[in-house]
Short mmCIF file of C-alpha atoms in Angstrom, two decimals:
data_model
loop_
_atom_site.label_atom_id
_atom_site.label_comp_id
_atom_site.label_asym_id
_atom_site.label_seq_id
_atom_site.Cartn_x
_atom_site.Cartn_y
_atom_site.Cartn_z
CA UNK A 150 229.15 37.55 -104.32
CA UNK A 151 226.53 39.49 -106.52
CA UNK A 152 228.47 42.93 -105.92
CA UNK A 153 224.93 43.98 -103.82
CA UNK A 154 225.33 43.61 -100.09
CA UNK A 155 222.81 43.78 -97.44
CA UNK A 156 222.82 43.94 -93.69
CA UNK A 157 221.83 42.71 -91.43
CA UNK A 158 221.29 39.11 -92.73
CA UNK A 159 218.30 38.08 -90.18
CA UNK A 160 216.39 40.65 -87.93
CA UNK A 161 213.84 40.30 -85.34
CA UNK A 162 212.21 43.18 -83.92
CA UNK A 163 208.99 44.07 -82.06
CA UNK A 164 206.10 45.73 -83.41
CA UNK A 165 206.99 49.03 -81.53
CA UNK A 166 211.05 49.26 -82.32
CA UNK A 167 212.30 51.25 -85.18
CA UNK A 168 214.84 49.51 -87.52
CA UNK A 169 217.09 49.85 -90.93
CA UNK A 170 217.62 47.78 -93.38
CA UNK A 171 221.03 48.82 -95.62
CA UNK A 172 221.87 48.01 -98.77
CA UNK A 173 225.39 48.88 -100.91
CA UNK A 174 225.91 48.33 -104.44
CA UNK A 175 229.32 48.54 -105.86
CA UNK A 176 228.86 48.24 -109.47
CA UNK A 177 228.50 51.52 -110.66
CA UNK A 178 224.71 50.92 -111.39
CA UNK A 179 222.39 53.47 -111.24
CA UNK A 180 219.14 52.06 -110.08
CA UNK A 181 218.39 50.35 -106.83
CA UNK A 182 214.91 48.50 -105.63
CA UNK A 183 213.33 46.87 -102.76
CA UNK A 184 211.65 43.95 -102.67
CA UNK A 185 209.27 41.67 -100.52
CA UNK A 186 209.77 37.90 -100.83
CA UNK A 187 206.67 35.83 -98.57
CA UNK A 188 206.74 32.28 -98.80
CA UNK A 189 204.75 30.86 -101.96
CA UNK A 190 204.15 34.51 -102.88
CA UNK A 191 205.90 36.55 -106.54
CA UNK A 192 208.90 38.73 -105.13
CA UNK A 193 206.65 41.65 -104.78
CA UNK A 194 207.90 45.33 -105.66
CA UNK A 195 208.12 48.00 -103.07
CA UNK A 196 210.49 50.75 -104.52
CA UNK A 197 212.45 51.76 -106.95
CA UNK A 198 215.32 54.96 -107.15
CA UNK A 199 216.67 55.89 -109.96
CA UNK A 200 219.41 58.31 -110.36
CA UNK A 201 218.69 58.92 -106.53
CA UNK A 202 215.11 59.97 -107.17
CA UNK A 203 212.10 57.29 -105.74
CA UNK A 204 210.54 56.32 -109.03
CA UNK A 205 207.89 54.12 -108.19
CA UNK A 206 206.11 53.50 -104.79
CA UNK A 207 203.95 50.32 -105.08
CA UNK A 208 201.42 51.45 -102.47
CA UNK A 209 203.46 50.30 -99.50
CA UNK A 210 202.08 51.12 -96.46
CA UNK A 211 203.99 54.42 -94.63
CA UNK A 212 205.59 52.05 -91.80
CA UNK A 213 208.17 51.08 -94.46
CA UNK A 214 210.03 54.51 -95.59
CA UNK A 215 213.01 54.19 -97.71
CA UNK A 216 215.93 56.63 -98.06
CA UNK A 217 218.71 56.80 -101.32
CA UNK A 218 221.38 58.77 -99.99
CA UNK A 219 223.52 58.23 -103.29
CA UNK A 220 223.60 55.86 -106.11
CA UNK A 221 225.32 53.02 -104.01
CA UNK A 222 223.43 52.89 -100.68
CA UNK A 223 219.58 52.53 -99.75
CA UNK A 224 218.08 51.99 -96.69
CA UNK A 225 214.21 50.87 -95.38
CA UNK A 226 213.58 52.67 -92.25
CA UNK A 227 210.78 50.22 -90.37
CA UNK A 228 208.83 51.40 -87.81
CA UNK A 229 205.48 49.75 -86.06
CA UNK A 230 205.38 46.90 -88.38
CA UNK A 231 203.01 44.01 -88.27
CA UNK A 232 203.66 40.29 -87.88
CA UNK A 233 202.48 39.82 -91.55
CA UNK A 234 205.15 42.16 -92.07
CA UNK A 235 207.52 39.35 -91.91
CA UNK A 236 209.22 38.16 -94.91
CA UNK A 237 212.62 38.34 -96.51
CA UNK A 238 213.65 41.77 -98.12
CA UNK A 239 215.70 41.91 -101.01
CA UNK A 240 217.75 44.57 -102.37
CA UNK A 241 218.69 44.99 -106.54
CA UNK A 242 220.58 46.81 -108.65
CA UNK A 243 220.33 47.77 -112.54
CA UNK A 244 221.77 50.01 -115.11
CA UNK A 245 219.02 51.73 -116.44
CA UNK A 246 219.81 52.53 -119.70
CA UNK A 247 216.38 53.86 -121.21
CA UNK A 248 216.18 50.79 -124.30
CA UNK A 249 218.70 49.03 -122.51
CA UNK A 250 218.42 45.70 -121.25
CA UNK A 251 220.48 45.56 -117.75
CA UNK A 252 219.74 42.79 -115.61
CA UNK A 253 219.07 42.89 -111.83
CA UNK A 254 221.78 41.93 -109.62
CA UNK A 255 220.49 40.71 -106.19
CA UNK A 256 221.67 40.89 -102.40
CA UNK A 257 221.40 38.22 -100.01
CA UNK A 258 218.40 39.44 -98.29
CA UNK A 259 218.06 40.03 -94.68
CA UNK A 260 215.14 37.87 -93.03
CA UNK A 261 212.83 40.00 -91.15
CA UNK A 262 210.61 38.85 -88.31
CA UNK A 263 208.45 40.62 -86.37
CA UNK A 264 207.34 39.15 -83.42
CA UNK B 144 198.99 45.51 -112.13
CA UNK B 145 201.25 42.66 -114.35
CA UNK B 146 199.89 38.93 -114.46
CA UNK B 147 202.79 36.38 -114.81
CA UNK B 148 201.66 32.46 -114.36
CA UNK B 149 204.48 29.72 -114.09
CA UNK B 150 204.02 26.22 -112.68
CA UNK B 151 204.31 25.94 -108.38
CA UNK B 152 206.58 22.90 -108.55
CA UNK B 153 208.22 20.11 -111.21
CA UNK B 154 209.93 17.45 -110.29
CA UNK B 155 212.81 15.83 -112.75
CA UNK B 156 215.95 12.97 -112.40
CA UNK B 157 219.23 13.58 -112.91
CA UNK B 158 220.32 13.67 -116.35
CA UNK B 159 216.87 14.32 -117.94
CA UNK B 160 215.34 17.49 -119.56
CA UNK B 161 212.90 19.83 -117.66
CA UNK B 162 211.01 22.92 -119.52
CA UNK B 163 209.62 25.57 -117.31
CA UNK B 164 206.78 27.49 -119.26
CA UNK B 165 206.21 31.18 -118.09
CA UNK B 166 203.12 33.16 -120.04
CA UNK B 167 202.53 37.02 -118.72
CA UNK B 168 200.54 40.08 -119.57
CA UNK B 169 202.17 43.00 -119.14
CA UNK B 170 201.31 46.77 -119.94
CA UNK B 171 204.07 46.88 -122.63
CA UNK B 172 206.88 44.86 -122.81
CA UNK B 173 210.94 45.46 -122.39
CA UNK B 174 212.57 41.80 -122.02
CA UNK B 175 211.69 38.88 -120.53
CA UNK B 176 214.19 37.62 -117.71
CA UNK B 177 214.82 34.17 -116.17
CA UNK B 178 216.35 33.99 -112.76
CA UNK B 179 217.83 31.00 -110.39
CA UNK B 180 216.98 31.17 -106.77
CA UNK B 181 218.36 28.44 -104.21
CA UNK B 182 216.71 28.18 -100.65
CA UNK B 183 218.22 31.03 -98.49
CA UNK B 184 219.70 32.83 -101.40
CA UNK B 185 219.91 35.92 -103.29
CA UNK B 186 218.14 35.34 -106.98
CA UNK B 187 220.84 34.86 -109.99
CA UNK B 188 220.56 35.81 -113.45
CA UNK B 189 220.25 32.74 -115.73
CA UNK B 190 218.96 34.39 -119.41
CA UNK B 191 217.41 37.46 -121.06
CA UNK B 192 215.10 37.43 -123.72
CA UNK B 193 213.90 40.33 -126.00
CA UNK B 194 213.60 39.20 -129.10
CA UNK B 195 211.46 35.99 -130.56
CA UNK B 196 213.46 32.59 -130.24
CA UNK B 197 216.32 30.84 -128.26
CA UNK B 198 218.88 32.08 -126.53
CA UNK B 199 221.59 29.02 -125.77
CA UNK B 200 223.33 29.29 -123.06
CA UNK B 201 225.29 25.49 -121.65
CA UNK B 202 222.93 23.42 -120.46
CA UNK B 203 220.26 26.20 -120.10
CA UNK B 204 218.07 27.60 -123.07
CA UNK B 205 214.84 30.24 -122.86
CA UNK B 206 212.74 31.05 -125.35
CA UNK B 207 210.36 33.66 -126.21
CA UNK B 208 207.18 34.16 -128.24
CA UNK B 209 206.33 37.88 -127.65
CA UNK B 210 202.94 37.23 -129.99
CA UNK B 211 202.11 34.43 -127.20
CA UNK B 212 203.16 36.36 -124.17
CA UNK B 213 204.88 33.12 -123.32
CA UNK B 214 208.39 32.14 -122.64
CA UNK B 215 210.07 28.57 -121.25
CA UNK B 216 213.51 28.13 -119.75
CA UNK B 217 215.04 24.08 -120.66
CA UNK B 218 217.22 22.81 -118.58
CA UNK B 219 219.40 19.90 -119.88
CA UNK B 220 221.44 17.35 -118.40
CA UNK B 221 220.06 17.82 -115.17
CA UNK B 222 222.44 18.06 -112.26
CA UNK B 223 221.53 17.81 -108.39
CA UNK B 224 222.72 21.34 -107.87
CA UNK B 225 219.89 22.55 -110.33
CA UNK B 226 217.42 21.91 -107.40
CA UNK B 227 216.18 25.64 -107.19
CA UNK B 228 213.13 27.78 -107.80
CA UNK B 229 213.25 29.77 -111.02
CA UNK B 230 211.62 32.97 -111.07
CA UNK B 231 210.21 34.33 -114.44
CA UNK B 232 210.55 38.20 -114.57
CA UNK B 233 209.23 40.76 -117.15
CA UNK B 234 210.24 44.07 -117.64
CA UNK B 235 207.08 45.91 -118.66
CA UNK B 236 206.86 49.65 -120.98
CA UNK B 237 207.63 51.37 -117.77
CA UNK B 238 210.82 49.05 -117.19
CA UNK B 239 209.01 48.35 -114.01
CA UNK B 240 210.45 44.49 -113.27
CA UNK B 241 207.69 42.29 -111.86
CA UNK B 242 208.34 38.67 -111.21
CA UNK B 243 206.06 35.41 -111.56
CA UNK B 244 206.13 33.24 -107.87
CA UNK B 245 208.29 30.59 -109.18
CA UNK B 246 208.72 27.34 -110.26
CA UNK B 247 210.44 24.69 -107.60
CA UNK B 248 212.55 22.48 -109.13
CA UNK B 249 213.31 18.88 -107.39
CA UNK B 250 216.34 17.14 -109.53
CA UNK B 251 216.35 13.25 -107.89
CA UNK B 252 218.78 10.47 -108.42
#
């Protein structure tokens, strides 16, 4: 138990359905981040809030929109995705601290597949 | 974007000594991070490096060369349950993190 949990755990959807992805922290931290893990590929950065503001946007494509309702929960709203769009997603937390050094504590994931 | 290399796979028995080398290039630089990941799970911190040299912790030590852009993470006494992939991370001048693809790890008897 990393203190970062995600549901759902596994997901299959079809290219037209609109899903959500959750995501709660409960350590007080104050930055969250999504991330893509494909097989054989680096975990691959898709967003990051801090303080409840998106801070960086890695040129994901629009189908993937993510919402940070407060400093514990984040969601990635899916919508028309693409079978290439399956992968598993990961969810992290940090205390940003500006020099600080705060590692990233990770959720389970929830395997996506898009069929 | 960030360029971090580490090796696909290594392969080790139990009891030996495996090194994991990770070398990046990063626009700035704000630590250097070494995580465990076992199939199906959520990746685990392991060791944080900012400064040059070793940082001990059990059976696990990672160094840094900041100079080198180059890192390695030794694992001692290897155990069965060490079969994982370890992910090198760096933490560039933006404190964006951005991770290498990982090494696979394969501890036999």
């Amino acid at each position: 138990e990393t203190g970062v949990t995600q549901t759902p755990r596994h997901l299959v959807m079809g290219m037209t359905n609109k899903k959500s992805l959750k995501c709660e922290q409960h350590l007080g931290h104050n930055a969250m981040y999504w991330y893509k893990q494909s097989a054989k590929k680096p975990l691959e950065l898709m967003f990051v809030y801090s303080l409840e503001e998106r801070v960086e946007n890695n040129s994901v494509p629009s189908r993937f929109s993510p919402e940070c309702p407060n400093s514990s929960h984040l969601f990635l709203h899916l919508h028309t995705l693409q079978p290439e769009d399956s992968a598993l997603y990961l969810c992290a937390s940090s205390q940003d601290e500006g020099l600080g050094s705060s590692e990233a504590f990770f959720g389970q994931g929830t395997r996506l597949t898009v069929v | 974007g960030q360029n971090i290399d580490q090796p696909t796979e290594m392969t080790a028995t139990e009891g030996a000594i495996v090194q994991i080398n990770c070398t990046y290039q990063t626009s700035g630089f704000n630590g250097l991070f070494w995580y465990q990941q076992h199939a199906g799970e959520a990746p685990t911190f392991l060791s944080y490096n900012v400064l040059d040299g070793l940082e001990e912790k059990g059976r696990f030590s990672s160094f840094l060369s900041r100079s080198k852009g180059y890192s390695y993470l030794l694992l001692k006494e290897l155990q069965m349950k060490d079969s994982a992939s370890y992910l090198c991370a760096v933490r560039d001048g933006n404190y964006k993190l951005s991770f290498g693809a990982g090494t696979t790890v394969t501890v036999r008897a």
